[in-house]
Amino acid sequence: MGTAAPTADFVAIAREVALLDAAERACACLSDAGLDVAVFKGSALAGWCYPPGGRPMQDVDLLIRPRDRRRAVAALLAAGYQRVPRPHSPTGMWLHPTLDWLGPTGALVDVHVGIGAWLRFRPDLDGILDRAVPAPEVGPRARRPALEDLVVLHALDVAKDDGRCKPTADDDLRALLRAGVLDWAAIARRARRAGCAGTLWARMVAVGAALPAEIAALRPGPAKRWLLAHADTRGRLLAGAAQHDRLRDYVAATALYAGRSGVDRLLRTTSR
């Protein structure tokens, strides 16, 4: 008799366990090197805000302090991690705020030293790591951002993708809103600092959440509200501008990206 195929739930749980194990191993590696590190995105929500296997995950996302980039690279290389090249962006290996790694177990580990393109957003990464709390669902060496910071990071993740929400985005935000008592004043303050206050307001509206007074105060003007509601039909530049609170920072980040893309094209041409 043939062996029955595993159920979808079993497959999802097994994949989640493997990825959370990879997250714990990477956290231990970086912690042993004296670095502060926290899991975020799906790695922070799986097993805590969701039932086992309930949060689809493709990789592991970690957050470190920008100044620890070189030390993190050295620690991961010494532990057998391999850098994942960016063939479409030769400069991305050095200038991108995310370092992509293939772990010893074969899991993809993304180590973030920023959120979104350089210059575009200004989250308080030091504060996020200082406020991080234990993440026992991941492992004894793992930490995750505080609940308020996870809400802001959710809005940042949507904003950096120009409003293009991932399939799990609505469920993630609803899960975070159910996860505990929130300090909305802190959330509003941190969202303003990061530059994603308008996006946070739009995300709360999108999931039909009741708006605390602090979040209602983030409501953007009519033009921006229209752009936020129609970003997917307005082209990427307008969509990106709509997701950003500070137009000057967005213009600077766009100029840097355009320059980097020009260098990428030159390097790809000369390497042929």
Coordinates of C-alpha atoms in Angstrom, one line a residue:
M1 CA 0.0 0.0 0.0
G2 CA 1.2 3.5 -0.8
T3 CA 1.9 6.1 1.9
A4 CA -0.8 8.8 2.1
A5 CA 0.2 12.2 1.1
P6 CA 0.7 14.6 4.0
T7 CA -2.1 17.1 4.6
A8 CA -1.7 20.7 3.7
D9 CA -1.8 21.6 7.4
F10 CA 1.0 19.2 8.2
V11 CA 3.1 20.6 5.4
A12 CA 2.5 24.2 6.5
I13 CA 3.4 23.4 10.1
A14 CA 6.6 21.5 9.1
R15 CA 7.7 24.4 6.9
E16 CA 7.0 26.9 9.7
V17 CA 9.0 24.8 12.2
A18 CA 11.9 24.6 9.7
L19 CA 11.9 28.4 9.1
L20 CA 11.6 29.3 12.8
D21 CA 14.4 26.9 13.5
A22 CA 16.5 28.8 10.9
A23 CA 15.5 32.1 12.5
E24 CA 16.6 30.8 15.9
R25 CA 20.0 29.6 14.5
A26 CA 20.6 33.0 12.8
C27 CA 19.7 34.9 16.0
A28 CA 22.0 32.7 18.0
C29 CA 24.8 33.3 15.5
L30 CA 24.5 37.0 15.5
S31 CA 23.9 37.2 19.3
D32 CA 27.1 35.2 19.9
A33 CA 28.9 37.8 17.9
G34 CA 27.6 40.5 20.3
L35 CA 25.0 41.9 18.0
D36 CA 21.4 42.9 18.8
V37 CA 18.9 41.1 16.5
A38 CA 15.2 40.7 16.3
V39 CA 12.9 38.7 14.1
F40 CA 10.1 40.6 12.3
K41 CA 7.5 40.2 9.5
G42 CA 6.2 36.6 9.4
S43 CA 9.0 35.3 11.6
A44 CA 7.7 37.4 14.5
L45 CA 4.0 36.5 13.9
A46 CA 4.1 32.8 13.3
G47 CA 3.2 30.7 16.3
W48 CA 2.3 33.8 18.3
C49 CA -0.4 35.8 16.4
Y50 CA -1.4 32.7 14.4
P51 CA -2.1 29.1 15.1
P52 CA 0.7 26.6 14.1
G53 CA 1.2 26.6 10.4
G54 CA -1.3 29.5 10.0
R55 CA 1.1 32.2 8.7
P56 CA 2.6 31.4 5.3
M57 CA 6.3 32.1 5.2
Q58 CA 8.9 32.0 2.4
D59 CA 12.0 33.2 4.3
V60 CA 13.3 34.5 7.6
D61 CA 13.5 38.3 8.3
L62 CA 15.8 39.7 10.9
L63 CA 16.5 43.2 11.9
I64 CA 19.9 44.5 13.1
R65 CA 21.5 47.9 13.8
P66 CA 22.8 49.6 10.6
R67 CA 26.2 50.1 12.2
D68 CA 26.5 46.3 12.8
R69 CA 26.4 45.4 9.1
R70 CA 30.0 44.5 8.7
R71 CA 30.1 42.5 11.9
A72 CA 27.0 40.6 10.9
V73 CA 28.5 39.7 7.5
A74 CA 31.6 38.4 9.2
A75 CA 29.7 36.3 11.7
L76 CA 27.4 34.8 9.2
L77 CA 30.2 33.9 6.8
A78 CA 32.1 32.3 9.6
A79 CA 29.0 30.2 10.5
G80 CA 28.7 28.9 7.0
Y81 CA 26.0 31.2 5.6
Q82 CA 26.3 32.1 1.9
R83 CA 25.5 35.5 0.4
V84 CA 22.8 35.3 -2.2
P85 CA 23.9 37.4 -5.3
R86 CA 21.7 40.0 -6.9
P87 CA 22.3 39.5 -10.6
H88 CA 19.8 42.2 -11.6
S89 CA 21.6 44.7 -9.2
P90 CA 25.4 44.3 -8.9
T91 CA 25.5 47.2 -6.5
G92 CA 22.8 45.6 -4.4
M93 CA 25.3 43.3 -2.7
W94 CA 26.8 46.4 -1.0
L95 CA 24.2 49.2 -1.1
H96 CA 20.9 47.5 -0.5
P97 CA 19.5 47.7 3.0
T98 CA 18.8 44.0 3.0
L99 CA 21.5 41.3 3.1
D100 CA 20.2 38.0 1.6
W101 CA 21.7 34.8 2.9
L102 CA 21.3 31.1 2.4
G103 CA 21.6 29.4 5.7
P104 CA 23.3 26.0 6.5
T105 CA 19.9 24.3 6.5
G106 CA 18.9 25.8 3.1
A107 CA 16.6 28.5 4.4
L108 CA 16.7 32.0 3.0
V109 CA 17.6 34.5 5.7
D110 CA 17.1 38.2 5.0
V111 CA 19.0 40.5 7.4
H112 CA 17.7 44.0 7.3
V113 CA 19.8 47.1 8.3
G114 CA 17.0 49.4 7.0
I115 CA 13.4 49.4 5.9
G116 CA 12.9 50.3 2.3
A117 CA 15.2 52.3 0.1
W118 CA 18.0 54.3 1.7
L119 CA 16.9 57.9 2.6
R120 CA 13.3 57.1 2.1
F121 CA 12.1 56.2 5.6
R122 CA 13.6 57.0 9.0
P123 CA 12.4 54.3 11.5
D124 CA 14.1 54.3 14.9
L125 CA 15.9 51.0 14.5
D126 CA 18.0 51.5 17.6
G127 CA 14.8 52.1 19.6
I128 CA 13.1 49.1 18.1
L129 CA 15.9 46.8 19.0
D130 CA 16.2 48.4 22.5
R131 CA 12.5 47.7 23.1
A132 CA 12.5 44.1 21.6
V133 CA 11.0 41.4 23.8
P134 CA 11.7 37.6 24.0
A135 CA 10.2 35.5 21.2
P136 CA 9.9 32.0 22.8
E137 CA 7.8 30.7 19.9
V138 CA 11.0 31.1 17.7
G139 CA 13.5 30.0 20.3
P140 CA 15.4 30.9 23.5
R141 CA 17.8 33.2 21.8
A142 CA 15.3 35.0 19.7
R143 CA 13.6 38.4 20.3
R144 CA 10.9 40.3 18.4
P145 CA 10.0 44.0 18.3
A146 CA 7.5 45.2 20.8
L147 CA 3.8 45.0 19.7
E148 CA 3.6 48.8 19.0
D149 CA 6.8 48.6 16.8
L150 CA 5.4 45.6 14.9
V151 CA 2.3 47.7 14.0
V152 CA 4.6 50.5 12.7
L153 CA 6.8 48.0 10.8
H154 CA 3.7 46.6 9.2
A155 CA 2.8 50.0 7.8
L156 CA 6.4 50.5 6.7
D157 CA 6.4 47.2 4.9
V158 CA 3.4 48.3 2.9
A159 CA 4.7 51.8 2.3
K160 CA 8.1 50.6 1.0
D161 CA 6.3 48.5 -1.6
D162 CA 4.4 51.6 -2.8
G163 CA 1.1 50.3 -1.3
R164 CA 1.2 46.9 -2.9
C165 CA 0.1 44.7 0.0
K166 CA 1.2 41.2 0.4
P167 CA -1.5 38.5 0.5
T168 CA -1.2 38.2 4.3
A169 CA -1.2 41.9 5.0
D170 CA -4.8 42.4 6.2
D171 CA -4.7 39.2 8.3
D172 CA -1.3 40.3 9.8
L173 CA -2.6 43.7 10.9
R174 CA -5.8 42.3 12.3
A175 CA -3.8 39.7 14.2
L176 CA -1.5 42.4 15.7
L177 CA -4.6 44.5 16.7
R178 CA -5.9 41.5 18.7
A179 CA -2.5 40.6 20.2
G180 CA -2.6 42.9 23.2
V181 CA -3.3 46.3 24.6
L182 CA -1.7 48.9 22.4
D183 CA -0.1 52.3 23.2
W184 CA -1.6 54.2 20.4
A185 CA 0.2 57.5 21.2
A186 CA 3.5 55.7 20.9
I187 CA 2.4 54.1 17.6
A188 CA 1.4 57.4 16.2
R189 CA 4.6 59.1 17.3
R190 CA 6.8 56.3 15.9
A191 CA 4.9 56.3 12.6
R192 CA 5.4 60.0 12.2
R193 CA 9.1 59.7 12.8
A194 CA 9.4 56.8 10.3
G195 CA 7.4 58.7 7.6
C196 CA 4.6 56.2 7.3
A197 CA 1.8 57.9 9.3
G198 CA -0.5 58.3 6.3
T199 CA 0.0 54.6 5.3
L200 CA -0.8 53.5 8.9
W201 CA -4.0 55.4 8.8
A202 CA -5.0 54.0 5.4
R203 CA -4.2 50.4 6.6
M204 CA -6.4 50.8 9.7
V205 CA -9.2 52.0 7.5
A206 CA -8.6 49.2 5.0
V207 CA -9.1 46.5 7.6
G208 CA -12.2 48.2 9.1
A209 CA -10.5 48.8 12.5
A210 CA -11.9 51.3 14.9
L211 CA -9.6 54.3 14.8
P212 CA -8.3 55.5 18.2
A213 CA -8.1 59.3 18.4
E214 CA -4.3 59.2 17.9
I215 CA -4.6 57.3 14.6
A216 CA -7.6 59.4 13.5
A217 CA -5.3 62.4 13.9
L218 CA -3.0 60.9 11.2
R219 CA -5.7 61.3 8.6
P220 CA -4.0 62.9 5.5
G221 CA -5.5 65.6 3.3
P222 CA -8.0 65.0 0.5
A223 CA -5.4 64.7 -2.3
K224 CA -3.3 62.2 -0.5
R225 CA -6.3 60.2 0.6
W226 CA -7.4 59.9 -3.0
L227 CA -3.9 58.8 -4.0
L228 CA -3.8 56.2 -1.2
A229 CA -7.1 54.8 -2.3
H230 CA -6.1 54.7 -6.0
A231 CA -2.4 54.1 -5.7
D232 CA -2.5 50.9 -7.8
T233 CA -3.8 52.7 -10.8
R234 CA -1.6 55.9 -10.6
G235 CA 1.8 54.5 -11.5
R236 CA 4.7 53.6 -9.2
L237 CA 6.1 57.1 -8.7
L238 CA 2.7 58.6 -7.6
A239 CA 1.9 55.5 -5.6
G240 CA 5.3 55.8 -3.8
A241 CA 4.8 59.5 -3.1
A242 CA 1.3 58.8 -1.7
Q243 CA 2.8 56.3 0.8
H244 CA 5.4 58.7 2.1
D245 CA 4.9 61.5 4.6
R246 CA 7.9 63.6 3.6
L247 CA 8.1 64.3 -0.1
R248 CA 11.7 65.6 0.2
D249 CA 12.9 62.3 1.5
Y250 CA 11.0 60.4 -1.2
V251 CA 12.6 62.5 -3.9
A252 CA 16.1 62.0 -2.4
A253 CA 15.6 58.3 -2.2
T254 CA 14.3 58.1 -5.8
A255 CA 17.3 60.1 -7.1
L256 CA 19.6 57.7 -5.2
Y257 CA 17.8 54.7 -6.7
A258 CA 18.0 56.1 -10.2
G259 CA 21.7 56.7 -9.9
R260 CA 22.3 53.2 -8.5
S261 CA 20.2 51.7 -11.3
G262 CA 22.4 53.5 -13.8
V263 CA 25.5 52.1 -12.2
D264 CA 23.9 48.6 -12.3
R265 CA 23.2 48.9 -16.0
L266 CA 26.8 49.9 -16.6
L267 CA 28.2 47.1 -14.6
R268 CA 26.0 44.5 -16.3
T269 CA 27.0 45.8 -19.7
T270 CA 30.7 45.7 -19.0
S271 CA 30.6 42.3 -17.4
R272 CA 29.2 40.6 -20.6

